[in-house]
Amino acid sequence: MKKLNGKIIAEKIKNNLIEEVKKLKEKTGKAAHLVVLQYGEDEASKAYAQRIEKNCKNIGIEFEYQQFIEEPGKFKEILKKANQDPQITSIMVQQPLPKNLKDSLEMINPQKDVEGITSASLGKLFVGLETLNPATAEACMEILDYYDIPIKGQRAVVVGRSNIVGKPVSILLQQKHATVTMCHSRTKDLEWELKQADIVIAAVGSAEMIKGTMLNENSIIIDVGTNFIDGKLLGDVDFDSAAEKVKAITPVPGGVGTVTNQILMRNIVKSFKILHGITI
């Protein structure tokens, strides 16, 4: 079994971005500027914003964080201003959001949508146009590419159909000419589907749901899961049992999540280039 270490890939992306950001500053006299907007007091969202801030500072990206409590009108007003402000080149809206603000995600300027979550961004991905792709879906592809894992003609099974991972990664795999099967909570025989797979993308959000006995010995496993159980981070795949059987697997932590963090940074730089008319 080969462990697909995401830390190596993340470090490579980070170092490339540091150099690119430096050159962009010399060329334009400006820096990419991310604003993160949070509504409410969700501690996990706040902690995530702090990790993003650290990554931005490491690369040379300007970071701004604003939190709103019981001010839905002001939240939308600031979001509109961020869309229009030429100094702000990237926008993230932290989730979860209350029902009365869920439509605010669609307010984000697609050119500043570094998470690739608006219908405009996802629509471009669907038809194969250049856009800002969801970072986790892109991270899955980055890992496959880095380790020279064949995709063309391979059978890929994606477990999970979210708009930020399952659906977009299925499209990215199809663009690389994989035959893709989408599985979810209502799939009749998940084990049968998994045993046919050359590549498995596990993004269902259920700790260690996929056991080694459900997989075939030649499969490549990309585990997107981030489940905190009793203070421990676990993937959607039971790593120990899977590692005894499969050809290669990403660890949790140290796999997809690590790469995702740097892909988000790359999207922030990409949005800066789009807004300044710099060839990507």
Short mmCIF file of C-alpha atoms in Angstrom, two decimals:
data_model
loop_
_atom_site.label_atom_id
_atom_site.label_comp_id
_atom_site.label_asym_id
_atom_site.label_seq_id
_atom_site.Cartn_x
_atom_site.Cartn_y
_atom_site.Cartn_z
CA MET A 1 0.00 0.00 0.00
CA LYS A 2 1.22 3.48 -0.91
CA LYS A 3 0.32 6.43 1.32
CA LEU A 4 -0.59 9.48 -0.76
CA ASN A 5 0.96 12.21 1.35
CA GLY A 6 -0.77 15.54 0.83
CA LYS A 7 1.79 17.54 2.82
CA ILE A 8 4.41 17.24 0.06
CA ILE A 9 1.95 18.55 -2.53
CA ALA A 10 0.74 21.37 -0.28
CA GLU A 11 4.31 22.53 0.39
CA LYS A 12 5.08 22.60 -3.33
CA ILE A 13 1.96 24.66 -4.09
CA LYS A 14 2.72 27.06 -1.23
CA ASN A 15 6.30 27.67 -2.36
CA ASN A 16 5.17 28.31 -5.94
CA LEU A 17 2.52 30.76 -4.71
CA ILE A 18 5.00 32.69 -2.56
CA GLU A 19 7.11 33.32 -5.66
CA GLU A 20 4.09 34.13 -7.83
CA VAL A 21 2.63 36.60 -5.32
CA LYS A 22 6.00 38.34 -5.07
CA LYS A 23 6.17 38.74 -8.86
CA LEU A 24 2.56 39.96 -9.07
CA LYS A 25 3.28 42.63 -6.45
CA GLU A 26 6.31 43.78 -8.43
CA LYS A 27 4.27 43.87 -11.63
CA THR A 28 1.09 45.53 -10.35
CA GLY A 29 2.09 47.18 -7.08
CA LYS A 30 -0.89 45.41 -5.51
CA ALA A 31 -1.62 42.26 -3.54
CA ALA A 32 -4.47 39.76 -3.52
CA HIS A 33 -6.93 40.70 -0.79
CA LEU A 34 -9.32 38.20 0.80
CA VAL A 35 -12.29 39.16 2.96
CA VAL A 36 -13.98 36.49 5.08
CA LEU A 37 -17.49 37.26 6.32
CA GLN A 38 -19.04 35.27 9.15
CA TYR A 39 -22.58 35.53 10.46
CA GLY A 40 -23.16 34.14 13.93
CA GLU A 41 -20.84 32.65 16.52
CA ASP A 42 -20.00 29.21 15.15
CA GLU A 43 -16.62 28.40 16.74
CA ALA A 44 -15.57 25.93 14.03
CA SER A 45 -16.08 28.62 11.37
CA LYS A 46 -14.05 31.09 13.40
CA ALA A 47 -11.22 28.57 13.84
CA TYR A 48 -11.25 27.87 10.10
CA ALA A 49 -10.98 31.60 9.38
CA GLN A 50 -7.95 31.78 11.65
CA ARG A 51 -6.24 28.96 9.72
CA ILE A 52 -6.97 30.77 6.46
CA GLU A 53 -5.48 33.97 7.89
CA LYS A 54 -2.28 32.13 8.79
CA ASN A 55 -2.00 30.64 5.30
CA CYS A 56 -2.61 34.04 3.69
CA LYS A 57 0.13 35.67 5.75
CA ASN A 58 2.58 32.92 4.87
CA ILE A 59 2.05 33.57 1.16
CA GLY A 60 1.68 37.35 1.16
CA ILE A 61 -2.08 37.66 0.69
CA GLU A 62 -3.91 40.44 2.52
CA PHE A 63 -6.57 39.10 4.90
CA GLU A 64 -9.66 40.71 6.41
CA TYR A 65 -12.24 39.11 8.71
CA GLN A 66 -15.63 40.50 9.71
CA GLN A 67 -18.15 38.85 12.03
CA PHE A 68 -21.82 39.82 12.31
CA ILE A 69 -24.26 38.89 15.06
CA GLU A 70 -27.98 39.62 14.70
CA GLU A 71 -27.38 42.08 11.85
CA PRO A 72 -28.59 40.40 8.62
CA GLY A 73 -29.10 43.72 6.84
CA LYS A 74 -25.59 44.93 7.61
CA PHE A 75 -24.15 41.54 6.60
CA LYS A 76 -25.67 41.84 3.12
CA GLU A 77 -24.65 45.48 2.85
CA ILE A 78 -21.00 44.67 3.59
CA LEU A 79 -21.11 41.78 1.13
CA LYS A 80 -22.38 44.13 -1.61
CA LYS A 81 -19.59 46.61 -0.81
CA ALA A 82 -16.99 43.83 -0.97
CA ASN A 83 -18.27 42.89 -4.43
CA GLN A 84 -17.83 46.46 -5.62
CA ASP A 85 -14.55 47.28 -3.85
CA PRO A 86 -11.68 46.95 -6.36
CA GLN A 87 -9.18 46.46 -3.51
CA ILE A 88 -10.97 43.27 -2.41
CA THR A 89 -10.20 40.53 -4.91
CA SER A 90 -11.62 37.48 -3.10
CA ILE A 91 -14.67 36.83 -0.93
CA MET A 92 -15.54 33.95 1.37
CA VAL A 93 -18.84 33.67 3.21
CA GLN A 94 -18.57 31.28 6.13
CA GLN A 95 -21.20 28.59 6.57
CA PRO A 96 -23.49 27.60 8.20
CA LEU A 97 -25.83 30.52 7.49
CA PRO A 98 -29.35 31.07 8.85
CA LYS A 99 -32.21 30.46 6.40
CA ASN A 100 -32.80 34.18 5.85
CA LEU A 101 -29.22 34.60 4.60
CA LYS A 102 -28.66 31.47 2.50
CA ASP A 103 -29.40 33.45 -0.66
CA SER A 104 -26.43 35.70 0.13
CA LEU A 105 -24.05 33.11 -1.35
CA GLU A 106 -25.51 33.92 -4.76
CA MET A 107 -24.64 37.58 -4.20
CA ILE A 108 -20.90 36.87 -4.42
CA ASN A 109 -19.24 38.19 -7.57
CA PRO A 110 -18.24 34.99 -9.47
CA GLN A 111 -14.83 36.52 -10.23
CA LYS A 112 -14.24 36.80 -6.47
CA ASP A 113 -15.88 33.46 -5.59
CA VAL A 114 -12.73 31.62 -4.47
CA GLU A 115 -14.72 28.71 -3.04
CA GLY A 116 -16.49 28.14 -6.36
CA ILE A 117 -19.88 27.86 -4.66
CA THR A 118 -22.11 30.20 -6.69
CA SER A 119 -24.34 28.79 -9.41
CA ALA A 120 -22.37 30.88 -11.93
CA SER A 121 -19.07 29.23 -10.92
CA LEU A 122 -20.55 25.74 -10.81
CA GLY A 123 -22.32 26.31 -14.13
CA LYS A 124 -19.04 27.20 -15.83
CA LEU A 125 -17.44 24.09 -14.34
CA PHE A 126 -20.33 22.00 -15.67
CA VAL A 127 -19.90 23.22 -19.25
CA GLY A 128 -16.10 23.14 -19.13
CA LEU A 129 -15.34 26.87 -19.02
CA GLU A 130 -12.49 28.43 -17.04
CA THR A 131 -13.65 29.23 -13.51
CA LEU A 132 -12.72 29.05 -9.84
CA ASN A 133 -13.34 25.43 -8.88
CA PRO A 134 -14.27 24.27 -5.35
CA ALA A 135 -10.95 23.80 -3.57
CA THR A 136 -11.55 20.32 -2.14
CA ALA A 137 -12.65 18.89 -5.49
CA GLU A 138 -9.58 20.45 -7.11
CA ALA A 139 -7.38 19.02 -4.33
CA CYS A 140 -8.55 15.48 -5.15
CA MET A 141 -7.48 15.97 -8.75
CA GLU A 142 -4.18 17.53 -7.69
CA ILE A 143 -3.31 14.43 -5.66
CA LEU A 144 -4.13 12.08 -8.52
CA ASP A 145 -2.04 14.20 -10.89
CA TYR A 146 0.95 14.51 -8.54
CA TYR A 147 1.20 10.75 -8.06
CA ASP A 148 0.67 10.06 -11.79
CA ILE A 149 -2.45 8.01 -11.16
CA PRO A 150 -4.17 7.20 -14.47
CA ILE A 151 -7.67 8.67 -14.85
CA LYS A 152 -8.48 8.26 -18.54
CA GLY A 153 -10.69 5.21 -19.06
CA GLN A 154 -10.68 4.35 -15.35
CA ARG A 155 -13.82 3.60 -13.35
CA ALA A 156 -14.25 6.18 -10.59
CA VAL A 157 -16.81 5.95 -7.79
CA VAL A 158 -17.68 9.15 -5.94
CA VAL A 159 -19.43 8.61 -2.60
CA GLY A 160 -21.29 11.80 -1.69
CA ARG A 161 -23.10 14.33 -3.86
CA SER A 162 -22.52 17.71 -2.22
CA ASN A 163 -22.17 20.85 -4.32
CA ILE A 164 -18.69 21.55 -2.97
CA VAL A 165 -17.08 18.11 -3.34
CA GLY A 166 -19.06 15.20 -4.77
CA LYS A 167 -20.70 16.84 -7.76
CA PRO A 168 -17.76 19.04 -8.85
CA VAL A 169 -15.16 16.27 -8.49
CA SER A 170 -17.36 13.97 -10.57
CA ILE A 171 -17.31 16.58 -13.35
CA LEU A 172 -13.54 17.08 -13.08
CA LEU A 173 -13.04 13.32 -13.34
CA GLN A 174 -15.28 13.16 -16.40
CA GLN A 175 -13.28 15.96 -18.00
CA LYS A 176 -10.24 13.69 -17.60
CA HIS A 177 -12.22 10.90 -19.33
CA ALA A 178 -13.00 8.71 -16.33
CA THR A 179 -16.23 6.69 -16.20
CA VAL A 180 -17.91 8.06 -13.09
CA THR A 181 -20.54 6.53 -10.81
CA MET A 182 -22.15 8.74 -8.17
CA CYS A 183 -23.12 6.98 -4.93
CA HIS A 184 -24.95 8.32 -1.88
CA SER A 185 -27.07 7.34 1.12
CA ARG A 186 -29.73 5.75 -1.10
CA THR A 187 -27.39 3.67 -3.24
CA LYS A 188 -28.72 0.10 -3.07
CA ASP A 189 -25.44 -1.83 -2.96
CA LEU A 190 -22.55 0.49 -2.17
CA GLU A 191 -20.10 -2.34 -1.58
CA TRP A 192 -20.71 -3.75 -5.07
CA GLU A 193 -20.13 -0.31 -6.61
CA LEU A 194 -16.92 0.20 -4.63
CA LYS A 195 -15.52 -3.19 -5.61
CA GLN A 196 -15.78 -2.17 -9.30
CA ALA A 197 -13.83 1.06 -8.75
CA ASP A 198 -10.31 1.90 -9.85
CA ILE A 199 -10.58 5.23 -8.03
CA VAL A 200 -12.76 5.98 -5.00
CA ILE A 201 -13.48 9.53 -3.83
CA ALA A 202 -14.98 9.22 -0.34
CA ALA A 203 -16.87 12.42 0.51
CA VAL A 204 -19.94 11.24 2.37
CA GLY A 205 -19.27 12.82 5.79
CA SER A 206 -19.60 9.70 7.92
CA ALA A 207 -16.64 8.55 10.00
CA GLU A 208 -14.99 5.32 8.81
CA MET A 209 -18.12 4.26 6.97
CA ILE A 210 -16.14 2.57 4.19
CA LYS A 211 -14.27 -0.52 5.38
CA GLY A 212 -11.40 -2.34 3.74
CA THR A 213 -13.64 -5.34 3.00
CA MET A 214 -15.76 -3.10 0.75
CA LEU A 215 -12.83 -2.22 -1.53
CA ASN A 216 -10.80 -4.03 -4.16
CA GLU A 217 -7.05 -4.52 -3.93
CA ASN A 218 -6.21 -2.41 -7.00
CA SER A 219 -8.16 0.69 -6.04
CA ILE A 220 -6.87 4.19 -5.29
CA ILE A 221 -8.66 5.82 -2.34
CA ILE A 222 -8.98 9.59 -1.95
CA ASP A 223 -10.53 10.19 1.48
CA VAL A 224 -12.13 13.63 1.78
CA GLY A 225 -13.77 12.96 5.15
CA THR A 226 -13.20 15.29 8.11
CA ASN A 227 -15.10 13.84 11.05
CA PHE A 228 -14.23 14.78 14.62
CA ILE A 229 -15.00 11.91 16.99
CA ASP A 230 -13.93 12.23 20.64
CA GLY A 231 -11.41 14.89 19.68
CA LYS A 232 -9.86 12.77 16.92
CA LEU A 233 -10.01 13.56 13.20
CA LEU A 234 -11.22 10.60 11.16
CA GLY A 235 -11.85 10.11 7.48
CA ASP A 236 -14.81 8.50 5.74
CA VAL A 237 -12.66 5.41 5.17
CA ASP A 238 -11.44 3.08 7.91
CA PHE A 239 -7.77 3.71 7.17
CA ASP A 240 -6.31 0.70 8.97
CA SER A 241 -8.47 -1.92 7.29
CA ALA A 242 -8.30 -0.19 3.89
CA ALA A 243 -4.52 0.22 4.03
CA GLU A 244 -4.12 -3.56 4.35
CA LYS A 245 -5.94 -4.09 1.08
CA VAL A 246 -5.85 -1.20 -1.41
CA LYS A 247 -3.13 -0.01 -3.77
CA ALA A 248 -2.92 3.55 -2.41
CA ILE A 249 -4.79 5.80 0.01
CA THR A 250 -4.70 9.34 1.39
CA PRO A 251 -4.34 9.62 5.18
CA VAL A 252 -6.57 11.73 7.45
CA PRO A 253 -5.13 14.07 8.56
CA GLY A 254 -2.29 14.85 6.15
CA GLY A 255 -4.10 14.10 2.93
CA VAL A 256 -6.81 15.97 1.02
CA GLY A 257 -7.40 18.64 3.67
CA THR A 258 -3.77 19.75 3.63
CA VAL A 259 -3.85 20.18 -0.15
CA THR A 260 -7.26 21.90 -0.04
CA ASN A 261 -5.84 24.66 2.16
CA GLN A 262 -3.26 25.57 -0.48
CA ILE A 263 -5.64 25.16 -3.42
CA LEU A 264 -7.81 27.80 -1.75
CA MET A 265 -4.76 30.08 -1.63
CA ARG A 266 -4.16 29.37 -5.32
CA ASN A 267 -7.76 30.32 -6.08
CA ILE A 268 -7.26 33.61 -4.23
CA VAL A 269 -4.25 34.39 -6.41
CA LYS A 270 -6.17 33.26 -9.49
CA SER A 271 -9.07 35.61 -8.71
CA PHE A 272 -6.57 38.48 -8.38
CA LYS A 273 -5.21 37.69 -11.85
CA ILE A 274 -8.70 37.43 -13.35
CA LEU A 275 -9.72 40.82 -11.96
CA HIS A 276 -6.50 42.45 -13.19
CA GLY A 277 -6.64 40.88 -16.64
CA ILE A 278 -3.48 38.86 -16.13
CA THR A 279 -3.25 35.69 -18.21
CA ILE A 280 -3.79 32.63 -16.04
#
